[in-house]
mmCIF file of C-alpha atoms in Angstrom:
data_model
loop_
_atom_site.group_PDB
_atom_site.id
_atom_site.type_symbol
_atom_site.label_atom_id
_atom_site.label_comp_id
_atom_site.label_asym_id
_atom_site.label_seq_id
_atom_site.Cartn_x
_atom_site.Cartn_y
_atom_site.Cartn_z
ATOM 1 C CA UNK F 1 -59.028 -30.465 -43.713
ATOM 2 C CA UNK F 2 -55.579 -28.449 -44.108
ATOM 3 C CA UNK F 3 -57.528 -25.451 -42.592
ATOM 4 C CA UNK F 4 -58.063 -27.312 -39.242
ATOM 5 C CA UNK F 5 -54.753 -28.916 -39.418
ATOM 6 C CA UNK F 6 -53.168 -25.193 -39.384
ATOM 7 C CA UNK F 7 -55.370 -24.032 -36.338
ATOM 8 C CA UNK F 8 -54.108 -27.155 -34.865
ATOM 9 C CA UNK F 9 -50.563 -26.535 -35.572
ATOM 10 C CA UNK F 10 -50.573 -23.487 -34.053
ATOM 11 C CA UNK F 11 -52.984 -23.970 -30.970
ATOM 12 C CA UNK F 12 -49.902 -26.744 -30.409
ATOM 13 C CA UNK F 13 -47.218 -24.459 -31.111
ATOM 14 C CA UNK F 14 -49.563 -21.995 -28.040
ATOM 15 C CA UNK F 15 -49.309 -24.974 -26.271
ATOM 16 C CA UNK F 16 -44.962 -25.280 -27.012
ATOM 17 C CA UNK F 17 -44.979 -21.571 -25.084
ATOM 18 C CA UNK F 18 -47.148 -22.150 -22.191
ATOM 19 C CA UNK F 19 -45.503 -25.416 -21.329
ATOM 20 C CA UNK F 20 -49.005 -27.080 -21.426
ATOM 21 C CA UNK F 21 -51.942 -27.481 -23.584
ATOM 22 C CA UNK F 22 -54.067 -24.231 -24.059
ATOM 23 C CA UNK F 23 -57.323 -26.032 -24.404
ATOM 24 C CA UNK F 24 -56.773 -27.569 -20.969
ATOM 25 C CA UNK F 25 -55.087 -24.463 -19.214
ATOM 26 C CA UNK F 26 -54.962 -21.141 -21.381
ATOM 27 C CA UNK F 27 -53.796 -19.134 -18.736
ATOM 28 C CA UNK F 28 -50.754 -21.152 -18.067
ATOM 29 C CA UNK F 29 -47.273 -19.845 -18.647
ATOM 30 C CA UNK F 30 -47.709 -17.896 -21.476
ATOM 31 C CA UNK F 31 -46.466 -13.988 -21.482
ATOM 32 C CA UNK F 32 -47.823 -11.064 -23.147
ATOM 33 C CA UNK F 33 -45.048 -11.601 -25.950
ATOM 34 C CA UNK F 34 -46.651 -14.980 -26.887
ATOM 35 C CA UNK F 35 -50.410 -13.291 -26.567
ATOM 36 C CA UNK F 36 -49.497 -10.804 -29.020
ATOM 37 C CA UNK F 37 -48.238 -13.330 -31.834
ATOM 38 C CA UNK F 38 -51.235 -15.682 -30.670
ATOM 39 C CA UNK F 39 -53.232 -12.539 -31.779
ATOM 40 C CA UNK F 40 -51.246 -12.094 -35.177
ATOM 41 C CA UNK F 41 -51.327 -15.442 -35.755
ATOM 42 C CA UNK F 42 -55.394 -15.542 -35.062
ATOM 43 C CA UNK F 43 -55.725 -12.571 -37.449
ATOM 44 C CA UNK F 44 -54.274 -14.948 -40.352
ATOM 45 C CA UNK F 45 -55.540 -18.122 -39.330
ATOM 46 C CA UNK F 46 -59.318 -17.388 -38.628
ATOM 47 C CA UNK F 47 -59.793 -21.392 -38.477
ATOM 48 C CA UNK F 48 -58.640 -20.982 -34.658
ATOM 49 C CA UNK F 49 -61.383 -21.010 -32.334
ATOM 50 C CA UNK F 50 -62.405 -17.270 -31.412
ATOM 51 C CA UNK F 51 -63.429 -18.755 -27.525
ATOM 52 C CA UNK F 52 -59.846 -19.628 -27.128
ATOM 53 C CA UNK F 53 -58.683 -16.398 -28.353
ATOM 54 C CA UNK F 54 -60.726 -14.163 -26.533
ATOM 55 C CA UNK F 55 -60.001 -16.245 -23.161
ATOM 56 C CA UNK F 56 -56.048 -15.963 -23.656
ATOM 57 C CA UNK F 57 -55.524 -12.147 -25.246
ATOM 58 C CA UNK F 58 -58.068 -10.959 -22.878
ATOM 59 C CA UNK F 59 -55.926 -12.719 -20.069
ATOM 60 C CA UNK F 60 -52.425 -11.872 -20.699
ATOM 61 C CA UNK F 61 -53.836 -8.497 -22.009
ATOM 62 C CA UNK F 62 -56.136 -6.878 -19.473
ATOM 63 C CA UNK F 63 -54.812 -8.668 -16.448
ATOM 64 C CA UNK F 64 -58.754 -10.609 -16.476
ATOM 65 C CA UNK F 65 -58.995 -14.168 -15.003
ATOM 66 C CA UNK F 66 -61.487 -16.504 -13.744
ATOM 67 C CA UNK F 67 -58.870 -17.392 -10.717
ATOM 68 C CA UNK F 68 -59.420 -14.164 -7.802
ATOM 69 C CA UNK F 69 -56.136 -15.049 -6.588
ATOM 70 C CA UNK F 70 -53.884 -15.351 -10.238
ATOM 71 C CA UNK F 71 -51.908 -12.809 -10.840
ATOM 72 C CA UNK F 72 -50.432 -12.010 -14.283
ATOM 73 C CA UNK F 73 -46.696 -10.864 -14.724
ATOM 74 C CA UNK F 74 -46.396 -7.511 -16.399
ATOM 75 C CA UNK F 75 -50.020 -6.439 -15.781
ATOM 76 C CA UNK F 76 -50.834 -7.465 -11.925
ATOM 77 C CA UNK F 77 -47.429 -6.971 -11.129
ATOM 78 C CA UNK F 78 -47.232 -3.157 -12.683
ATOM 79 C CA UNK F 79 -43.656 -1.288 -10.460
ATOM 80 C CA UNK F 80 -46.160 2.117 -11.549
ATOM 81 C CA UNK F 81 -49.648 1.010 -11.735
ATOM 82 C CA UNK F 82 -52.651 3.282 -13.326
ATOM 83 C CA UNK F 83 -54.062 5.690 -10.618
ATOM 84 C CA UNK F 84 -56.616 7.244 -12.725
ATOM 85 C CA UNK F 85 -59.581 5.318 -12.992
ATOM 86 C CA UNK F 86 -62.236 5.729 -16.221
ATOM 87 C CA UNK F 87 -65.960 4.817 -16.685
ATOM 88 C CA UNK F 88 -67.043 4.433 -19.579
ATOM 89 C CA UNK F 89 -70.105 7.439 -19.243
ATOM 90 C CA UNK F 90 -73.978 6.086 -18.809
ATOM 91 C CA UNK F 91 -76.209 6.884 -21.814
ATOM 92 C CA UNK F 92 -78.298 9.533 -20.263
ATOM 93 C CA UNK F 93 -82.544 7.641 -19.790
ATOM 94 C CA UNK F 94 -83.956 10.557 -21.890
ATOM 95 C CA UNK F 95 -87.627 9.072 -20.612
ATOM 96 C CA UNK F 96 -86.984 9.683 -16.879
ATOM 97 C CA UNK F 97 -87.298 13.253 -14.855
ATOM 98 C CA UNK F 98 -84.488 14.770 -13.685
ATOM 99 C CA UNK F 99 -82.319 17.605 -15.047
ATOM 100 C CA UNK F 100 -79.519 14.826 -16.477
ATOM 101 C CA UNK F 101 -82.462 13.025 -18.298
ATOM 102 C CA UNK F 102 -85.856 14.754 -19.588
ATOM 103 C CA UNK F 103 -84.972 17.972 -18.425
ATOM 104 C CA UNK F 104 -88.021 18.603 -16.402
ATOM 105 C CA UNK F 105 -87.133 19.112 -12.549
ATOM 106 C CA UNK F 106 -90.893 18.851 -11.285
ATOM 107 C CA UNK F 107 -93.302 15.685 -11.895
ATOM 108 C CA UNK F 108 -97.465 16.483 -13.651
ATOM 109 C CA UNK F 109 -99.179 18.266 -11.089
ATOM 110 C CA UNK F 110 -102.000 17.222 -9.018
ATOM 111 C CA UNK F 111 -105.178 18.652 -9.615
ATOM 112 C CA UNK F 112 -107.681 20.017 -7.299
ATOM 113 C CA UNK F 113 -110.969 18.159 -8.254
ATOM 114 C CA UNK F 114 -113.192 20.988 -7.950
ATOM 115 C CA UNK F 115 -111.591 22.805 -10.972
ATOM 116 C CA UNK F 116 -113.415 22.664 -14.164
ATOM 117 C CA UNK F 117 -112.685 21.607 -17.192
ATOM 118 C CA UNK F 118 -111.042 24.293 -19.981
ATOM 119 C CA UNK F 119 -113.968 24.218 -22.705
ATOM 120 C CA UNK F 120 -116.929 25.008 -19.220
ATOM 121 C CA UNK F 121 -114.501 28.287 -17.957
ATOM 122 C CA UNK F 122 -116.596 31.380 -17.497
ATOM 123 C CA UNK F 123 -119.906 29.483 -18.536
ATOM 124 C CA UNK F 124 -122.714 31.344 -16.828
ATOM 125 C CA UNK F 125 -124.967 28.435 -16.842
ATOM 126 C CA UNK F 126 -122.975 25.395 -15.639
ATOM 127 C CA UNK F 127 -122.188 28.648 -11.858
ATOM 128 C CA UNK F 128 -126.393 28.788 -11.975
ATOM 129 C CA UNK F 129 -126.547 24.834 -12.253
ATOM 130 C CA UNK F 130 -126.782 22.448 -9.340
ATOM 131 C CA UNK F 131 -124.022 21.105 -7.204
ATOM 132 C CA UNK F 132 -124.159 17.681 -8.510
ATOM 133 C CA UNK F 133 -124.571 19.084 -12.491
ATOM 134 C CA UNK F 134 -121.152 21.363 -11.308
ATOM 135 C CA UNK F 135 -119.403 17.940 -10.209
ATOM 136 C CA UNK F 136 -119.991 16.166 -13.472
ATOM 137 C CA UNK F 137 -117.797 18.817 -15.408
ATOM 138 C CA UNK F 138 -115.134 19.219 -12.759
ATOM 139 C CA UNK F 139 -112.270 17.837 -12.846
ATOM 140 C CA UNK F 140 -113.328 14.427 -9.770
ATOM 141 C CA UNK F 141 -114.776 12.159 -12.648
ATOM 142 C CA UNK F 142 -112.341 13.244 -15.210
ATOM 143 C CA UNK F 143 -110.238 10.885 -17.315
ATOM 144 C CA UNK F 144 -106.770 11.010 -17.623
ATOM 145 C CA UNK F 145 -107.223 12.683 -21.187
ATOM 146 C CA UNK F 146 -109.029 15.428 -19.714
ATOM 147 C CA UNK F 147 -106.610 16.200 -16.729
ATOM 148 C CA UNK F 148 -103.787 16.556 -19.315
ATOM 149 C CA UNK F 149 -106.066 18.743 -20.778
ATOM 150 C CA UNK F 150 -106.390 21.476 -17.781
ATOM 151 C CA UNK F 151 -102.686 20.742 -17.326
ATOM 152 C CA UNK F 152 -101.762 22.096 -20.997
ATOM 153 C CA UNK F 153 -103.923 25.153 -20.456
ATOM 154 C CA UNK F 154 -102.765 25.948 -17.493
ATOM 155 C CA UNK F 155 -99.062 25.904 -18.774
ATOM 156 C CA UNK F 156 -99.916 27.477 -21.817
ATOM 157 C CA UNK F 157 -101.713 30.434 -19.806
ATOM 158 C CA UNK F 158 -98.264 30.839 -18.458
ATOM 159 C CA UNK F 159 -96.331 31.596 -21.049
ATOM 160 C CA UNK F 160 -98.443 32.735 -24.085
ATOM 161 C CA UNK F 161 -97.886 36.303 -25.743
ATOM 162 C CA UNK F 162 -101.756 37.772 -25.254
ATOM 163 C CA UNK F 163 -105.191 35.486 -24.593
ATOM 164 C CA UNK F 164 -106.184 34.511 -27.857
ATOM 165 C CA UNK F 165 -102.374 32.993 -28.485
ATOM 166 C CA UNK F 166 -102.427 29.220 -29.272
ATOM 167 C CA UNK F 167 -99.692 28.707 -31.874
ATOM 168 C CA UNK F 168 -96.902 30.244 -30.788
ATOM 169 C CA UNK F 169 -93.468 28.141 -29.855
ATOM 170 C CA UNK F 170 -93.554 29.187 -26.643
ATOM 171 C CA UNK F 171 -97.024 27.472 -26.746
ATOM 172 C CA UNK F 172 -96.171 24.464 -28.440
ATOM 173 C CA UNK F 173 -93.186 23.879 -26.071
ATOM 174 C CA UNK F 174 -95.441 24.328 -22.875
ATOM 175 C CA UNK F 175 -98.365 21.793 -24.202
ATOM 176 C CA UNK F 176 -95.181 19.291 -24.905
ATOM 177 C CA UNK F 177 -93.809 19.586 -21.649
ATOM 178 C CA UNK F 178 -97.247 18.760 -20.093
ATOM 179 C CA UNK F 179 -97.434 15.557 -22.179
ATOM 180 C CA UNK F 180 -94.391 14.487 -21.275
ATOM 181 C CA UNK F 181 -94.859 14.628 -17.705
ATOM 182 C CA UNK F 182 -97.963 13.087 -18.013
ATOM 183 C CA UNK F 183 -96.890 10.825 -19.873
ATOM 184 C CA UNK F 184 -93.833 9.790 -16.817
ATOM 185 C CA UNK F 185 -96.393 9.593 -14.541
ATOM 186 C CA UNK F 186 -98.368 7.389 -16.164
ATOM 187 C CA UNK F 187 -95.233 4.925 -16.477
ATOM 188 C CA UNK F 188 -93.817 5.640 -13.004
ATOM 189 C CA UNK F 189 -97.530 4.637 -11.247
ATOM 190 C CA UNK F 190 -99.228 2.473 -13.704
ATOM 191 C CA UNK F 191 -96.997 0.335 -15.329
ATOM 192 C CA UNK F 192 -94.688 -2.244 -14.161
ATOM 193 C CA UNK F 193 -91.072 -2.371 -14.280
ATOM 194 C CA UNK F 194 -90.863 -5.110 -16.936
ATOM 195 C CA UNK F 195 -94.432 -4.260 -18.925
ATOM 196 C CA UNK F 196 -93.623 -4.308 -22.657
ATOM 197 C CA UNK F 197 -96.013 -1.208 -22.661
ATOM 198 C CA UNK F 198 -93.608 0.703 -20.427
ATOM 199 C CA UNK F 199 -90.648 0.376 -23.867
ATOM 200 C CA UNK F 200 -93.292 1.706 -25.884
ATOM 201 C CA UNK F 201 -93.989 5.151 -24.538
ATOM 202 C CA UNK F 202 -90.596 5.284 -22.948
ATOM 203 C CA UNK F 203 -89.875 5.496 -26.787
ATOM 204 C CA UNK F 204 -92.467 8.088 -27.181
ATOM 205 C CA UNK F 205 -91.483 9.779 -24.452
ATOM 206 C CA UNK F 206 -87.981 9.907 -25.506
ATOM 207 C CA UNK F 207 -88.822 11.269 -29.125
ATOM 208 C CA UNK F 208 -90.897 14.041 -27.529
ATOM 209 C CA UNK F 209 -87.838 15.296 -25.335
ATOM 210 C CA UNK F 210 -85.533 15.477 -28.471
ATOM 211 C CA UNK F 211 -88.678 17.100 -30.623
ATOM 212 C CA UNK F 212 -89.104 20.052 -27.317
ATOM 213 C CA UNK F 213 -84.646 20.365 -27.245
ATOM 214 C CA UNK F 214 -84.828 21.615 -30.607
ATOM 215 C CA UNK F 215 -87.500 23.769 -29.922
ATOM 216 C CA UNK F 216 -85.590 25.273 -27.415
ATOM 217 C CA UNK F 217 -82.574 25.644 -29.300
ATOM 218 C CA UNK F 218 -84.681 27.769 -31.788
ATOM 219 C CA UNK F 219 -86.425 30.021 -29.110
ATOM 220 C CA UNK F 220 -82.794 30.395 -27.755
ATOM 221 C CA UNK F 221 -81.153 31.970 -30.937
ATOM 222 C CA UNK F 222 -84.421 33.842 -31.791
ATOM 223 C CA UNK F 223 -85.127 35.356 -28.292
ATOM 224 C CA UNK F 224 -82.771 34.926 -25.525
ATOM 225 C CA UNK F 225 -84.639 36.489 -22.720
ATOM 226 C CA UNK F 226 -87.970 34.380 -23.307
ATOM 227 C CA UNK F 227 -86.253 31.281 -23.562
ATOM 228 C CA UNK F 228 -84.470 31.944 -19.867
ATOM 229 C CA UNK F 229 -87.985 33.194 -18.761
ATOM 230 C CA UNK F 230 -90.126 29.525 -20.739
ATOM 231 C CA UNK F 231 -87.500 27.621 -18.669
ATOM 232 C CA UNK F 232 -87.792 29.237 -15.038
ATOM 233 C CA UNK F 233 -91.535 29.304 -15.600
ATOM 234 C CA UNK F 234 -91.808 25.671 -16.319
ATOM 235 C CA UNK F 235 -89.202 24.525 -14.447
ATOM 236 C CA UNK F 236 -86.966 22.808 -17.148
ATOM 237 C CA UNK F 237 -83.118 22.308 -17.162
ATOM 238 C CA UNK F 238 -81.798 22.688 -20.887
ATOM 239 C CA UNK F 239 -78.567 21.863 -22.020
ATOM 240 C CA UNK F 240 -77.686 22.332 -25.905
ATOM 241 C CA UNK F 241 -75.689 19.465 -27.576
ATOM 242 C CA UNK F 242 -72.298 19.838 -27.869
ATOM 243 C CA UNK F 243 -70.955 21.687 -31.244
ATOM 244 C CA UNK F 244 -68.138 18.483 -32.363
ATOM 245 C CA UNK F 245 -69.110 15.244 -31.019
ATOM 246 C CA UNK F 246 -66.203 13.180 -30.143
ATOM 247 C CA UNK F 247 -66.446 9.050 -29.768
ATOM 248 C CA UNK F 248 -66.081 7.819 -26.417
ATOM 249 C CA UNK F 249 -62.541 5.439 -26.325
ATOM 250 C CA UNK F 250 -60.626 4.512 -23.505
ATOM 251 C CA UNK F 251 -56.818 4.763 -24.704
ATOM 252 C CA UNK F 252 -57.959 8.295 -25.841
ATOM 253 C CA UNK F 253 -59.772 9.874 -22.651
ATOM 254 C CA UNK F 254 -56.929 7.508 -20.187
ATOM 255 C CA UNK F 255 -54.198 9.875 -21.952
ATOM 256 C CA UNK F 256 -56.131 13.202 -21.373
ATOM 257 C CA UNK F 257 -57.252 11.965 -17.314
ATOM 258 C CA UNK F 258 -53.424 11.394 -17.246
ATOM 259 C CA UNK F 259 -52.209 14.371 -18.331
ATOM 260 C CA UNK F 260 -55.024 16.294 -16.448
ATOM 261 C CA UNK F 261 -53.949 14.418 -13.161
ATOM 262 C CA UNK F 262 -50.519 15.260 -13.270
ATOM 263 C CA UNK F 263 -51.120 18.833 -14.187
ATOM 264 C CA UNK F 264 -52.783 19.067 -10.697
ATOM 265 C CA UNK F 265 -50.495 16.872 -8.857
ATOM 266 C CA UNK F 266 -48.406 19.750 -9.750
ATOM 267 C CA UNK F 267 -50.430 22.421 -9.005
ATOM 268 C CA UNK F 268 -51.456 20.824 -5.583
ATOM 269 C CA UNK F 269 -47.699 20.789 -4.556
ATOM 270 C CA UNK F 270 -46.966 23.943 -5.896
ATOM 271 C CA UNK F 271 -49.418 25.816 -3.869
ATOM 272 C CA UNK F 272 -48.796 24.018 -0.956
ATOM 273 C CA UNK F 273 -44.690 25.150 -0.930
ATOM 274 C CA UNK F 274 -46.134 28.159 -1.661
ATOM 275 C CA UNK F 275 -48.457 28.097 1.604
ATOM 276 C CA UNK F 276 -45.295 26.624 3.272
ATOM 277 C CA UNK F 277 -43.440 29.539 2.187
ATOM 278 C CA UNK F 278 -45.570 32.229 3.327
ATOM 279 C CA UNK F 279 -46.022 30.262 7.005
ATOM 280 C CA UNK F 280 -42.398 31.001 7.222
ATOM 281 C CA UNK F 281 -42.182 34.663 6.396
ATOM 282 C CA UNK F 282 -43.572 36.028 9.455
ATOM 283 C CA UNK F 283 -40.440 34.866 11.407
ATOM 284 C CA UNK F 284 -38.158 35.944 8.639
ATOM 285 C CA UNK F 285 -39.630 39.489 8.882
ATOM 286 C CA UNK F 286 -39.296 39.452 13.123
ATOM 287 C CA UNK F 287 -35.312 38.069 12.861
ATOM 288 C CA UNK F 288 -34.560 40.832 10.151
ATOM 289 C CA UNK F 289 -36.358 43.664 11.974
ATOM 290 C CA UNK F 290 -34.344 42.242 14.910
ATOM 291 C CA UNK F 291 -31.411 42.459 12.841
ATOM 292 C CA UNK F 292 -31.897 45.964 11.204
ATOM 293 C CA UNK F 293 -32.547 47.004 15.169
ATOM 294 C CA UNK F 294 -28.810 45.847 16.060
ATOM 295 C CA UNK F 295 -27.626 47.887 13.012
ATOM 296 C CA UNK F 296 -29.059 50.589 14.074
ATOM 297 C CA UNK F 297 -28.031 50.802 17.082
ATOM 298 C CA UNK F 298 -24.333 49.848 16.260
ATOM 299 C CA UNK F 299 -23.933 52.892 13.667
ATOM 300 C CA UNK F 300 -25.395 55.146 16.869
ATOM 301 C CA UNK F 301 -23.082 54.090 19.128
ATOM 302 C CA UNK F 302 -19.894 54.456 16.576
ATOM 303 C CA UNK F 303 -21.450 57.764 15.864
ATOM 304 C CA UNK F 304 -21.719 56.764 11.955
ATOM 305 C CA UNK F 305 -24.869 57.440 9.609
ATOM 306 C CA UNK F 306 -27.568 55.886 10.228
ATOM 307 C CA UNK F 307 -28.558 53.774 6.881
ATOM 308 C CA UNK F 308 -31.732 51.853 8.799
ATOM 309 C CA UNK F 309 -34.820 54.162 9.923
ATOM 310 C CA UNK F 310 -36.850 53.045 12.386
ATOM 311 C CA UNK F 311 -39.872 53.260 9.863
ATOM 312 C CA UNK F 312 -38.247 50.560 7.950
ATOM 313 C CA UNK F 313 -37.758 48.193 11.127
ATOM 314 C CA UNK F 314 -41.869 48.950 12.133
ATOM 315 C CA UNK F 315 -42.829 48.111 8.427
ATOM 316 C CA UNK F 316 -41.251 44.517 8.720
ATOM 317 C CA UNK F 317 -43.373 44.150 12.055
ATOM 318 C CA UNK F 318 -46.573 45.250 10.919
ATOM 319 C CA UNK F 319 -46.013 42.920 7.553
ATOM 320 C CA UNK F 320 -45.386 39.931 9.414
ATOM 321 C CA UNK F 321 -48.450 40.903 11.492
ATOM 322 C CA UNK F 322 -50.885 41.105 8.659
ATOM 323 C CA UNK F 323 -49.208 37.181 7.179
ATOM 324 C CA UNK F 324 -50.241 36.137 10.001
ATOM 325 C CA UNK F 325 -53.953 37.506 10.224
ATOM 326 C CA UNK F 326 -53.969 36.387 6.372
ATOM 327 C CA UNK F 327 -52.378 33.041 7.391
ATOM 328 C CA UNK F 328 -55.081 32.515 10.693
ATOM 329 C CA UNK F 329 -57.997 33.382 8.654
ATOM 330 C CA UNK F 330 -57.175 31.393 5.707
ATOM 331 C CA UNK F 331 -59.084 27.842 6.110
ATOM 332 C CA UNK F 332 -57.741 24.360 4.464
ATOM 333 C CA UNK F 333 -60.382 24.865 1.902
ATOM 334 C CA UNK F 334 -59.456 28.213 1.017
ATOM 335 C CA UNK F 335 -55.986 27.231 0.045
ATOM 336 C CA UNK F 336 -57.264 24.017 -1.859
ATOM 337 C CA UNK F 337 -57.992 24.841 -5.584
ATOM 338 C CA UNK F 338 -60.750 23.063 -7.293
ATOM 339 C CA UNK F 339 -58.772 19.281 -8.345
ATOM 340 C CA UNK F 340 -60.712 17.418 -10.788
ATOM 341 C CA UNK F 341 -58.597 14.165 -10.604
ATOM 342 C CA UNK F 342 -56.017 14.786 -8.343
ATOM 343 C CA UNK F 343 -56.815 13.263 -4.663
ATOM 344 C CA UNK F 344 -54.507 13.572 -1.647
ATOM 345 C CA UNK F 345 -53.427 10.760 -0.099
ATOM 346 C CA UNK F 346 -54.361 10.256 3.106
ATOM 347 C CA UNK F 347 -51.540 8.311 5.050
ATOM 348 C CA UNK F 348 -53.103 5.736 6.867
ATOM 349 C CA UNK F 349 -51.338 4.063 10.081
ATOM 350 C CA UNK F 350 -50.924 0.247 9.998
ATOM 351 C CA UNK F 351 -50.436 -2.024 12.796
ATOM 352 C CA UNK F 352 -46.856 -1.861 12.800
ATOM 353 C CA UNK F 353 -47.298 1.660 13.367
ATOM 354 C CA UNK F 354 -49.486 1.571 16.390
ATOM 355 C CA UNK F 355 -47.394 -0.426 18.277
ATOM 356 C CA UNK F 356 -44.944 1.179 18.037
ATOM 357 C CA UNK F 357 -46.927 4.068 19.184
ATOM 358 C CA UNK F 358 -47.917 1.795 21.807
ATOM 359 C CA UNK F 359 -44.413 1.016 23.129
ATOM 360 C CA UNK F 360 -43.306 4.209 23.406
#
């Protein structure tokens, strides 16, 4: 009893700051000050409903409402609002194809049905059998068992050391590979989107990828050059997990992206003065070559030394010749560097604009 009467003395004394009741309007009047000793308050006081809690903090907090057209002082309102925007990163599907998934960049092969099986190659008497006898140990009436079978053969033909190797982990990682594309294809064309089968192996599936990355990561400290030529020959993209794995948090990565996007804010307006600079030396080169011409010629007609050469007054011609050669071949990309946050603005022209483009 004297627990609920303290969440209800201060759910009332909420309700004293907004200017209203909470229950009936938690969004009402209340500023992030009163949020933040709402939250203390909660953090002593557990007896207050967490609903009412989460509806006002996240509110006042995060600038979230249920009305589109509300805005919140201090966080709608922002005079320098956040231009970098973060996602929190997908967890990679390690049961899919692609090179940001599995790793394999090609899907099981298909078969030609006249192929044989593995265990009948080179068997003298299945060639001197009839046709039909021939079709009954190819590949048209086998299961699916069988085709990953010829599959895992033929990979492992690839990449083995000699013709009687079987065991070695070049081996082992080519029969994996074919059972894990086999085993995508079978959930990509049999099973349904929401068959509790297609969880099952997906789980399979995904243990099998993590079981052939550490295989690679072996074969890539023991023998560099075989482990570039196992993943051009079957087609795999590898990439090794990261030495210190960092958690994922907002605040944290929102303080790097900012950093990272001003660096390049200045760096993008540093090389354009730069560009803006150097567009302007070719006529600072012609007026001083004009310049050193009228010295020159002054000294000759007072009959004094000569102190400019005419070598010197050619050599500011031909330089602002070759800026501008550099300048005319140089494209908008060229002079761009690679930005990894940082995006121009692009002015855009509103209607005020146009009309008075319009008018005059």
């Amino acid at each position: 009893m004297a627990q609920a009467l303290l969440g209800a003395k201060y759910i009332k004394q909420l309700a004293g700051w907004a200017g209203k009741s909470p229950l009936a309007n938690p969004l009402g009047g209340m500023d992030s000050a009163a949020s933040l000793t709402g939250i203390r308050q909660y953090n002593h006081h557990p007896d207050w409903r967490r609903e009412d809690f989460i509806r006002i903090s996240s509110t006042h907090l995060h600038g979230k409402s249920s009305e589109k057209n509300r805005t919140v002082e201090g966080v709608s309102d922002r005079q320098f609002p956040i231009i970098v925007q973060w996602e929190r990163p997908k967890h990679p599907k390690r049961a899919l194809p692609g090179a940001e998934a599995s790793g394999d960049l090609e899907a099981f092969p298909t078969l030609d049905p006249s192929r044989r099986l593995p265990e009948f190659e080179g068997c003298q008497a299945l060639e001197e059998a009839m046709d039909k006898v021939q079709r009954v140990f190819s590949l048209e009436f086998a299961t699916r068992r069988d085709l990953l079978k010829r599959v895992s053969h033929d990979y492992a033909r690839k990449v083995q050391r000699h013709p009687h190797d079987f065991q070695s982990l070049e081996v082992f990682i080519a029969i994996l590979t074919a059972r894990i594309r086999h085993a995508q294809a079978f959930v990509a064309k049999e099973l349904e989107e929401k068959n509790r089968r297609r969880g099952a192996i997906s789980h399979v599936i995904k243990i099998m990828v993590d079981q052939r990355r550490v295989l690679l990561g072996v074969l890539r400290q023991r023998d560099y050059k075989k482990f570039e030529f196992l993943l051009e020959t079957l087609n795999i993209a590898y990439k090794p997990r990261p030495i210190y794995f960092e958690k994922i948090e907002r605040e944290v990565h929102m303080v790097r992206l900012t950093e990272l996007w001003c660096s390049e804010l200045k760096q993008h307006r540093l090389s354009t003065l730069k560009h803006e600079f150097k567009s302007q030396q070719p006529e600072f080169l012609r007026d001083k070559a004009k310049k050193l011409g009228w010295i020159k010629a002054q000294e000759e007609e007072l009959g004094l030394q000569s102190s400019v050469s005419q070598d010197e007054i050619q050599q500011c011609l031909d330089e602002a010749k070759r800026i501008e050669d550099i300048l005319a071949r140089q494209t908008q990309e060229d002079r761009m560097q690679k930005l990894f946050v940082y995006e121009e603005e692009v002015p855009v022209a509103t209607t005020s604009d146009i009309a008075e483009l319009s008018s005059s």
